[in-house]
Amino acid sequence: MIWNHTKECMSREQMRDLQGRRLHKIVEYVYHNVPFYRNKLQQAGITPDDIETIDDIVRLPFTTKQDLRDNYPFGLQAAPMSEIIRIHASSGTTGNPTIVGYTRKDVGVWSECMARCLTAYGISRDDIFSVAYGYGLFTGGLGVHYGVENLGAAVVPASTGNTEKHVRLLRDLGVTGIACTPSYALHLAETMERMGVSRNDIRLRVGAFGAEPWTENMRREIEDKLGLKAYNLYGLSEIMGPCVSYECSEQDDSHICEDHYFPEIVDPETLERRPNGDVGELVFTTLTKTGMPLLRYRTRDLCTLRDDPCPCGRTAVRMGRILGRSDDMLIIRGINVFPSQIESVILSMPECAPHYRLIIDRVDNLDRLTVQVEVRQEFWANGFDTLTPITDLEKTVAARLRSVLSINAVVQIKAPGTLERFEGKAKIIQDNRKLD
Ligand code: ADP
Ligand code: ZN
């Protein structure tokens, strides 16, 4: 099923036309309503009339998270406060939160895009859908909530916290779909296990997971434990919230709602546009937003783009999984390390549970990476809690990390259930280095 056939399946040529017209309009809009952009455009010697096709976008200046911080809280807002009906903030994974105001039109576009995502996952009016993202300033909860209502399924606004109660709700109500972070999905599975509720006792068949990076191995793990099909859901508050891109039934990269959010991949160093297929920083221009429109916003998320046809019939460009953020990519002894690479190594080992921490210290001026990882319950129970097998496993994980990442890590195997669990975005990295 496709929610909006006209917009999701238009020819590439029609899409480019539409994007070009919308880009011209949005540049004109910010030129007249946001002093920050008027100055930037004037400095670059550009007037709105210079923007005729979508290819002209490369002439526009970039916007960064720092620009949002410098203009905190409402400096980049284009609409008057009388038009704003909702305010959210980014979760501040990498610093102070940034504030985003939405007009009624923006909230409408958001729930339209969210309905597209849910339909692509196979959700319909007949479903009962639980939203287990946090409700509040974070866009996850309310963003998905409005989409489910727009679609017409029954929304259960579970939010995070009180996981046992949530498990009972899933079971008693026969909930069929759920949205949460992938780490919360694992936490939910563990809680079910502890409560003696098996995947056959619940009716979940679709999961929409995002807000933090995850891997194919984690997808298999979640699908297996919860007995559902796990789909990727991507978004960021600066651009809208969850709904910027979504996987279809192919589960092969995520279609971008390109008629509203125009994607580019640039080299994070030179800021030059990179061709499809290259890994680089994802940049979005909001083509229709009226509350806080952004031109060429640098997401810091690293991924690839592709525009080859998808068997599902949608024509929108697809983005690959987020490989990391250009600003939280770890540099350990000069080597670029993405936490997702470490996660892949851990999850490829049958003895290791998907719960781990990465701790980076500087000892005698050298970086030291410590990887703490929990062993799975079934191995622990089988006499694993004695010294030799633990030491052996630590050595094996360390050797794998060395062969994949070319770095030496101190591996510490932990007993099941000993590392802290997260309900929102997981905080798995602790970087204790003082770099000055
Ligand atoms: P922040 O975390 O920057 O404070 P948000 O709460 O808006 O702000 O989170 C947006 C960020 O979350 C994205 O830029 C991206 O790094 C991450 N993210 C969201 N969805 C996904 C996803 N499906 N896969 C990987 N990362 C994601
Ligand atoms: Zn598709």
Coordinates of C-alpha atoms and ligand atoms in Angstrom, one line a residue:
M1 CA 0.0 0.0 0.0
I2 CA 1.1 3.5 -0.8
W3 CA -0.3 6.5 1.2
N4 CA 0.1 9.3 -1.4
H5 CA 0.6 7.8 -4.8
T6 CA 0.9 11.1 -6.6
K7 CA 3.8 12.3 -4.4
E8 CA 5.5 9.1 -3.6
C9 CA 5.6 7.7 -7.2
M10 CA 6.0 10.7 -9.5
S11 CA 8.6 10.5 -12.2
R12 CA 12.1 11.8 -11.4
E13 CA 11.5 14.7 -13.9
Q14 CA 8.3 15.8 -12.3
M15 CA 9.9 15.6 -8.9
R16 CA 12.8 17.8 -10.0
D17 CA 10.3 20.3 -11.4
L18 CA 8.3 20.4 -8.2
Q19 CA 11.5 20.7 -6.1
G20 CA 12.8 23.6 -8.2
R21 CA 9.5 25.5 -7.9
R22 CA 9.4 24.9 -4.1
L23 CA 13.0 25.8 -3.7
H24 CA 12.5 29.2 -5.4
K25 CA 9.5 29.9 -3.1
I26 CA 11.3 28.9 0.1
V27 CA 14.3 31.1 -0.7
E28 CA 12.0 34.0 -1.4
Y29 CA 10.2 33.3 1.9
V30 CA 13.3 33.2 4.1
Y31 CA 14.8 36.2 2.2
H32 CA 11.9 38.3 3.3
N33 CA 11.3 36.8 6.7
V34 CA 14.6 35.7 8.3
P35 CA 17.3 38.5 8.6
F36 CA 19.9 35.8 9.2
Y37 CA 19.2 34.3 5.7
R38 CA 18.8 37.7 4.0
N39 CA 22.3 38.6 5.2
K40 CA 23.8 35.3 4.2
L41 CA 22.2 35.5 0.7
Q42 CA 23.2 39.1 0.2
Q43 CA 26.8 38.3 1.2
A44 CA 26.8 35.5 -1.3
G45 CA 25.3 37.9 -3.9
I46 CA 22.2 35.8 -4.5
T47 CA 18.6 37.0 -4.8
P48 CA 15.6 34.7 -4.9
D49 CA 15.3 35.2 -8.6
D50 CA 18.6 33.5 -9.1
I51 CA 17.1 30.2 -8.0
E52 CA 15.3 28.7 -10.9
T53 CA 15.8 24.9 -10.8
I54 CA 16.7 22.5 -8.0
D55 CA 20.3 22.4 -9.4
D56 CA 20.7 26.0 -8.3
I57 CA 20.7 24.8 -4.7
V58 CA 24.5 24.4 -4.7
R59 CA 24.7 28.2 -4.8
L60 CA 23.0 28.6 -1.5
P61 CA 24.8 28.9 1.9
F62 CA 24.9 26.1 4.4
T63 CA 23.2 26.2 7.8
T64 CA 24.8 24.6 10.8
K65 CA 23.8 23.5 14.3
Q66 CA 26.0 26.4 15.6
D67 CA 23.9 28.8 13.6
L68 CA 20.9 27.5 15.5
R69 CA 22.7 27.9 18.8
D70 CA 23.8 31.4 17.9
N71 CA 20.2 32.4 17.2
Y72 CA 18.7 30.6 20.2
P73 CA 15.8 30.4 20.7
F74 CA 13.7 31.9 17.9
G75 CA 16.2 33.7 15.6
L76 CA 15.8 31.5 12.6
Q77 CA 12.0 31.4 12.9
A78 CA 10.3 32.7 9.8
A79 CA 6.7 32.7 10.9
P80 CA 5.3 35.2 13.5
M81 CA 4.6 33.6 16.9
S82 CA 0.9 34.0 16.3
E83 CA 1.3 31.3 13.6
I84 CA 3.3 28.9 15.7
I85 CA 1.2 26.1 17.3
R86 CA 3.9 23.7 18.6
I87 CA 7.4 24.0 20.0
H88 CA 9.9 21.1 20.2
A89 CA 13.6 20.8 21.0
S90 CA 16.3 18.5 19.7
S91 CA 17.4 16.0 22.3
G92 CA 20.8 17.6 22.6
T93 CA 22.9 14.5 21.9
T94 CA 25.7 16.7 21.0
G95 CA 25.2 19.9 23.1
N96 CA 22.5 22.4 24.1
P97 CA 19.1 21.7 22.7
T98 CA 17.9 23.7 19.7
I99 CA 14.3 25.0 19.6
V100 CA 12.0 24.4 16.6
G101 CA 8.6 26.1 16.2
Y102 CA 5.9 24.5 13.9
T103 CA 3.0 26.2 12.2
R104 CA -0.3 24.4 11.6
K105 CA 0.8 23.8 8.1
D106 CA 4.1 22.2 9.3
V107 CA 2.2 19.9 11.7
G108 CA 0.0 18.9 8.8
V109 CA 3.0 18.1 6.5
W110 CA 4.6 16.1 9.3
S111 CA 1.6 13.9 9.9
E112 CA 1.2 13.5 6.1
C113 CA 4.8 12.2 5.9
M114 CA 4.4 10.1 9.0
A115 CA 1.3 8.5 7.5
R116 CA 3.4 7.7 4.4
C117 CA 6.0 5.9 6.6
L118 CA 3.4 3.9 8.5
T119 CA 1.7 2.8 5.3
A120 CA 5.0 1.7 3.9
Y121 CA 5.5 -0.5 7.0
G122 CA 2.1 -2.1 6.3
I123 CA 0.1 -0.3 9.0
S124 CA -3.5 0.5 8.3
R125 CA -6.7 1.7 10.0
D126 CA -7.2 -1.8 11.4
D127 CA -4.1 -1.7 13.5
I128 CA -3.5 -0.8 17.2
F129 CA -0.2 1.1 17.3
S130 CA 1.8 1.8 20.4
V131 CA 4.1 4.9 20.5
A132 CA 6.9 4.1 22.9
Y133 CA 9.1 7.1 22.1
G134 CA 9.2 9.7 24.8
Y135 CA 6.4 12.3 24.7
G136 CA 7.5 15.8 25.4
L137 CA 10.0 18.2 23.8
F138 CA 11.6 15.3 21.9
T139 CA 9.8 15.0 18.5
G140 CA 9.6 11.1 18.6
G141 CA 6.4 10.7 20.7
L142 CA 4.1 13.4 19.4
G143 CA 5.5 13.1 15.8
V144 CA 4.6 9.5 15.4
H145 CA 1.4 10.0 17.4
Y146 CA -0.1 12.5 14.9
G147 CA 0.9 10.2 12.0
V148 CA -1.0 7.2 13.5
E149 CA -4.1 9.4 14.1
N150 CA -3.9 10.8 10.6
L151 CA -3.7 7.3 9.2
G152 CA -6.6 6.3 11.3
A153 CA -5.1 3.4 13.3
A154 CA -5.7 3.4 17.0
V155 CA -2.8 5.0 18.8
V156 CA -1.7 3.9 22.3
P157 CA 0.4 6.8 23.7
A158 CA 2.5 4.5 25.9
S159 CA 5.6 6.8 26.0
T160 CA 8.7 5.4 27.7
G161 CA 9.0 4.2 31.3
N162 CA 7.1 1.6 33.2
T163 CA 8.1 -1.1 30.7
E164 CA 6.3 -4.0 32.6
K165 CA 3.0 -2.1 32.3
H166 CA 3.7 -1.6 28.6
V167 CA 4.3 -5.3 28.1
R168 CA 0.9 -6.0 29.7
L169 CA -0.7 -3.5 27.4
L170 CA 0.9 -5.1 24.3
R171 CA -0.5 -8.4 25.4
D172 CA -3.9 -7.5 26.6
L173 CA -4.8 -5.0 23.9
G174 CA -3.3 -7.1 21.1
V175 CA -1.2 -4.2 19.9
T176 CA 0.1 -4.9 16.3
G177 CA 2.6 -2.1 15.7
I178 CA 5.1 -0.2 17.8
A179 CA 7.5 2.7 17.5
C180 CA 10.5 3.2 19.8
T181 CA 14.3 3.4 19.8
P182 CA 16.0 0.1 18.8
S183 CA 17.6 -0.1 22.2
Y184 CA 14.2 0.3 23.9
A185 CA 12.9 -2.6 21.7
L186 CA 15.7 -4.8 23.1
H187 CA 14.9 -3.6 26.7
L188 CA 11.2 -4.5 26.0
A189 CA 12.2 -8.0 24.8
E190 CA 14.3 -8.5 28.0
T191 CA 11.5 -7.3 30.2
M192 CA 9.1 -9.7 28.4
E193 CA 11.5 -12.6 29.0
R194 CA 11.7 -11.7 32.7
M195 CA 8.0 -11.6 33.0
G196 CA 7.6 -14.9 31.2
V197 CA 5.7 -13.3 28.3
S198 CA 6.8 -15.0 25.0
R199 CA 6.6 -13.5 21.5
N200 CA 3.7 -15.9 20.9
D201 CA 1.7 -14.2 23.7
I202 CA 1.8 -10.8 21.8
R203 CA 0.6 -9.8 18.4
L204 CA 3.2 -7.3 17.3
R205 CA 3.9 -7.5 13.6
V206 CA 5.5 -4.2 12.7
G207 CA 8.1 -2.1 14.5
A208 CA 9.3 1.4 13.5
F209 CA 12.7 2.0 15.0
G210 CA 14.9 5.0 14.9
A211 CA 16.3 8.1 16.6
E212 CA 19.7 6.4 17.1
P213 CA 22.0 4.4 14.8
W214 CA 21.4 0.6 14.6
T215 CA 22.7 -2.2 12.5
E216 CA 21.4 -5.2 10.4
N217 CA 22.4 -7.6 13.2
M218 CA 20.4 -5.6 15.7
R219 CA 17.4 -5.7 13.3
R220 CA 17.6 -9.5 13.2
E221 CA 17.9 -9.7 16.9
I222 CA 14.8 -7.5 17.4
E223 CA 12.8 -9.2 14.8
D224 CA 13.6 -12.6 16.3
K225 CA 12.8 -11.6 19.9
L226 CA 9.6 -9.6 19.3
G227 CA 8.4 -11.6 16.3
L228 CA 7.8 -8.6 14.1
K229 CA 9.2 -7.0 11.0
A230 CA 11.6 -4.1 12.0
Y231 CA 11.7 -1.0 9.8
N232 CA 14.0 1.9 9.9
L233 CA 12.5 5.4 10.7
Y234 CA 14.7 8.4 10.4
G235 CA 14.3 12.1 11.2
L236 CA 15.7 15.0 13.1
S237 CA 13.9 17.8 14.8
E238 CA 15.6 20.7 12.9
I239 CA 14.1 19.4 9.7
M240 CA 10.8 18.1 11.2
G241 CA 11.1 15.0 13.4
P242 CA 10.5 11.3 12.6
C243 CA 9.2 10.9 9.0
V244 CA 12.1 12.4 7.0
S245 CA 12.8 9.0 5.6
Y246 CA 11.4 5.4 6.0
E247 CA 12.0 1.9 4.8
C248 CA 9.5 0.2 2.5
S249 CA 8.7 -3.6 2.5
E250 CA 12.0 -4.2 0.7
Q251 CA 13.9 -3.1 3.9
D252 CA 16.6 -1.9 1.6
D253 CA 17.5 1.7 2.5
S254 CA 15.0 4.5 3.3
H255 CA 12.9 6.5 0.9
I256 CA 13.1 10.3 1.7
C257 CA 10.0 12.5 1.6
E258 CA 11.8 14.4 -1.1
D259 CA 9.0 16.7 -2.1
H260 CA 9.4 18.2 1.4
Y261 CA 13.0 17.6 2.4
F262 CA 15.6 17.9 -0.3
P263 CA 18.7 15.7 0.4
E264 CA 22.3 16.2 -0.7
I265 CA 25.5 14.4 0.3
V266 CA 28.6 16.6 0.7
D267 CA 32.2 16.1 1.7
P268 CA 32.3 17.2 5.3
E269 CA 35.7 18.8 4.8
T270 CA 35.4 20.6 1.5
L271 CA 31.5 20.9 1.5
E272 CA 31.5 19.9 -2.1
R273 CA 28.5 17.9 -3.4
R274 CA 29.3 14.2 -3.8
P275 CA 27.6 11.9 -6.3
N276 CA 25.1 9.2 -5.4
G277 CA 26.9 6.2 -3.8
D278 CA 29.6 8.2 -2.0
V279 CA 29.6 8.3 1.8
G280 CA 29.4 11.9 3.1
E281 CA 27.5 14.3 5.3
L282 CA 23.7 14.4 4.7
V283 CA 22.4 17.9 4.1
F284 CA 18.7 18.8 3.9
T285 CA 16.8 21.8 2.7
T286 CA 13.2 22.1 3.9
L287 CA 11.1 22.8 0.7
T288 CA 7.7 23.6 2.3
K289 CA 8.3 24.4 6.0
T290 CA 6.9 27.7 7.2
G291 CA 7.8 27.8 11.0
M292 CA 11.5 27.4 10.8
P293 CA 12.6 26.6 7.2
L294 CA 16.3 25.7 6.8
L295 CA 18.5 26.0 3.7
R296 CA 21.2 23.3 3.3
Y297 CA 21.2 22.2 7.0
R298 CA 24.2 20.1 7.8
T299 CA 22.9 17.1 9.7
R300 CA 26.4 15.7 10.6
D301 CA 24.9 12.3 9.8
L302 CA 27.1 10.2 7.5
C303 CA 25.4 8.0 4.8
T304 CA 24.9 7.5 1.1
L305 CA 22.1 8.3 -1.4
R306 CA 20.8 6.3 -4.3
D307 CA 18.1 6.9 -6.9
D308 CA 17.8 3.5 -8.6
P309 CA 14.2 2.3 -9.0
C310 CA 12.7 0.4 -6.0
P311 CA 10.5 -2.7 -6.6
C312 CA 7.9 -1.1 -4.2
G313 CA 7.1 1.5 -6.9
R314 CA 8.1 4.5 -4.9
T315 CA 10.4 6.7 -6.9
A316 CA 11.9 8.8 -4.1
V317 CA 15.6 8.8 -3.5
R318 CA 16.8 6.4 -0.8
M319 CA 19.3 7.0 1.9
G320 CA 21.5 4.2 3.4
R321 CA 21.8 3.6 7.1
I322 CA 23.5 6.2 9.2
L323 CA 27.1 5.1 9.6
G324 CA 27.8 7.6 12.3
R325 CA 27.8 11.3 12.9
S326 CA 30.8 13.3 11.5
D327 CA 31.0 14.9 14.9
D328 CA 30.8 11.8 17.1
M329 CA 32.9 9.6 14.9
L330 CA 35.5 8.5 17.4
I331 CA 39.1 9.2 16.6
I332 CA 41.2 6.7 18.6
R333 CA 45.0 6.9 18.2
G334 CA 44.3 8.7 14.9
I335 CA 42.0 6.0 13.5
N336 CA 38.4 6.9 12.6
V337 CA 36.1 4.5 14.4
F338 CA 32.4 4.4 14.1
P339 CA 30.6 2.9 17.1
S340 CA 28.5 0.9 14.6
Q341 CA 31.6 -1.0 13.5
I342 CA 32.2 -2.1 17.1
E343 CA 28.6 -3.1 17.5
S344 CA 28.8 -5.3 14.4
V345 CA 31.7 -7.2 15.9
I346 CA 30.0 -7.7 19.2
L347 CA 26.7 -8.8 17.6
S348 CA 28.5 -11.3 15.3
M349 CA 29.6 -13.3 18.4
P350 CA 27.0 -15.7 19.7
E351 CA 28.2 -15.3 23.3
C352 CA 27.8 -11.5 23.4
A353 CA 24.5 -9.8 24.2
P354 CA 23.7 -6.5 22.4
H355 CA 24.5 -4.4 25.5
Y356 CA 27.8 -2.7 25.5
R357 CA 29.7 0.5 26.5
L358 CA 32.6 2.2 24.9
I359 CA 34.9 4.1 27.2
I360 CA 37.8 6.1 25.9
D361 CA 40.5 7.4 28.3
R362 CA 43.9 9.0 27.7
V363 CA 46.6 7.2 29.6
D364 CA 50.2 8.5 29.3
N365 CA 49.1 10.6 26.3
L366 CA 47.8 7.6 24.5
D367 CA 44.1 6.8 23.8
R368 CA 42.7 3.7 25.4
L369 CA 39.5 2.2 24.3
T370 CA 37.6 -0.1 26.8
V371 CA 34.8 -2.1 25.5
Q372 CA 32.4 -3.5 28.1
V373 CA 30.0 -6.1 26.9
E374 CA 27.5 -8.4 28.5
V375 CA 27.5 -12.1 28.0
R376 CA 24.3 -13.8 27.0
Q377 CA 22.3 -15.4 29.8
E378 CA 22.4 -18.9 28.3
F379 CA 26.2 -18.9 28.2
W380 CA 26.4 -17.4 31.7
A381 CA 24.2 -20.1 33.1
N382 CA 26.4 -22.8 31.6
G383 CA 29.3 -22.3 33.9
F384 CA 30.5 -19.2 32.1
D385 CA 30.9 -17.3 35.4
T386 CA 34.3 -18.7 36.1
L387 CA 37.5 -17.0 35.1
T388 CA 38.9 -19.0 32.1
P389 CA 36.0 -18.8 29.7
I390 CA 35.6 -15.1 30.4
T391 CA 39.3 -14.4 29.7
D392 CA 39.1 -16.4 26.6
L393 CA 36.1 -14.5 25.3
E394 CA 37.7 -11.2 26.2
K395 CA 40.7 -12.2 24.1
T396 CA 38.5 -13.3 21.1
V397 CA 36.5 -10.1 21.1
A398 CA 39.7 -8.1 21.3
A399 CA 41.2 -10.0 18.4
R400 CA 38.2 -9.5 16.2
L401 CA 38.1 -5.8 17.0
R402 CA 41.8 -5.6 16.1
S403 CA 41.3 -7.3 12.8
V404 CA 38.3 -5.1 11.8
L405 CA 39.3 -1.7 13.2
S406 CA 43.1 -2.0 13.5
I407 CA 43.0 -0.8 17.1
N408 CA 43.7 -2.5 20.4
A409 CA 40.9 -2.4 22.8
V410 CA 40.6 -3.6 26.4
V411 CA 37.6 -5.9 26.5
Q412 CA 35.7 -6.5 29.7
I413 CA 33.0 -9.1 29.8
K414 CA 30.1 -8.4 32.1
A415 CA 27.4 -10.5 33.7
P416 CA 24.0 -10.4 32.1
G417 CA 21.9 -7.4 33.1
T418 CA 24.7 -5.4 34.7
L419 CA 25.0 -2.5 32.2
E420 CA 22.5 0.3 32.6
R421 CA 19.5 0.2 30.2
F422 CA 18.1 3.2 28.4
E423 CA 14.5 4.2 27.5
G424 CA 15.4 7.1 25.2
K425 CA 18.5 7.4 23.1
A426 CA 21.2 5.0 24.4
K427 CA 24.3 6.7 25.8
I428 CA 26.8 4.1 25.1
I429 CA 29.9 6.2 24.6
Q430 CA 31.9 7.7 27.5
D431 CA 34.8 9.8 26.2
N432 CA 36.9 10.8 29.2
R433 CA 39.7 12.4 27.1
K434 CA 40.4 16.0 27.8
L435 CA 41.6 17.3 24.4
D436 CA 43.2 20.7 24.7
Ligands
ADP1 P1 19.9 15.4 18.5 O1 20.0 13.9 18.8 O2 20.9 15.9 17.4 O3 19.8 16.3 19.7 P2 17.2 14.8 17.4 O4 16.6 14.4 18.7 O5 16.4 15.5 16.5 O6 18.5 15.7 17.8 O7 17.9 13.5 16.7 C1 18.2 13.5 15.4 C2 19.4 12.6 15.2 O8 19.1 11.3 15.6 C3 19.7 12.4 13.7 O9 20.5 13.5 13.2 C4 20.5 11.1 13.7 O10 21.8 11.4 14.1 C5 19.8 10.3 14.8 N1 18.8 9.4 14.2 C6 17.5 9.6 14.0 N2 16.9 8.6 13.4 C7 17.9 7.7 13.1 C8 18.0 6.4 12.5 N3 16.9 5.8 12.0 N4 19.2 5.8 12.3 C9 20.3 6.4 12.8 N5 20.3 7.6 13.4 C10 19.1 8.2 13.6
ZN2 ZN 10.8 1.0 -1.9

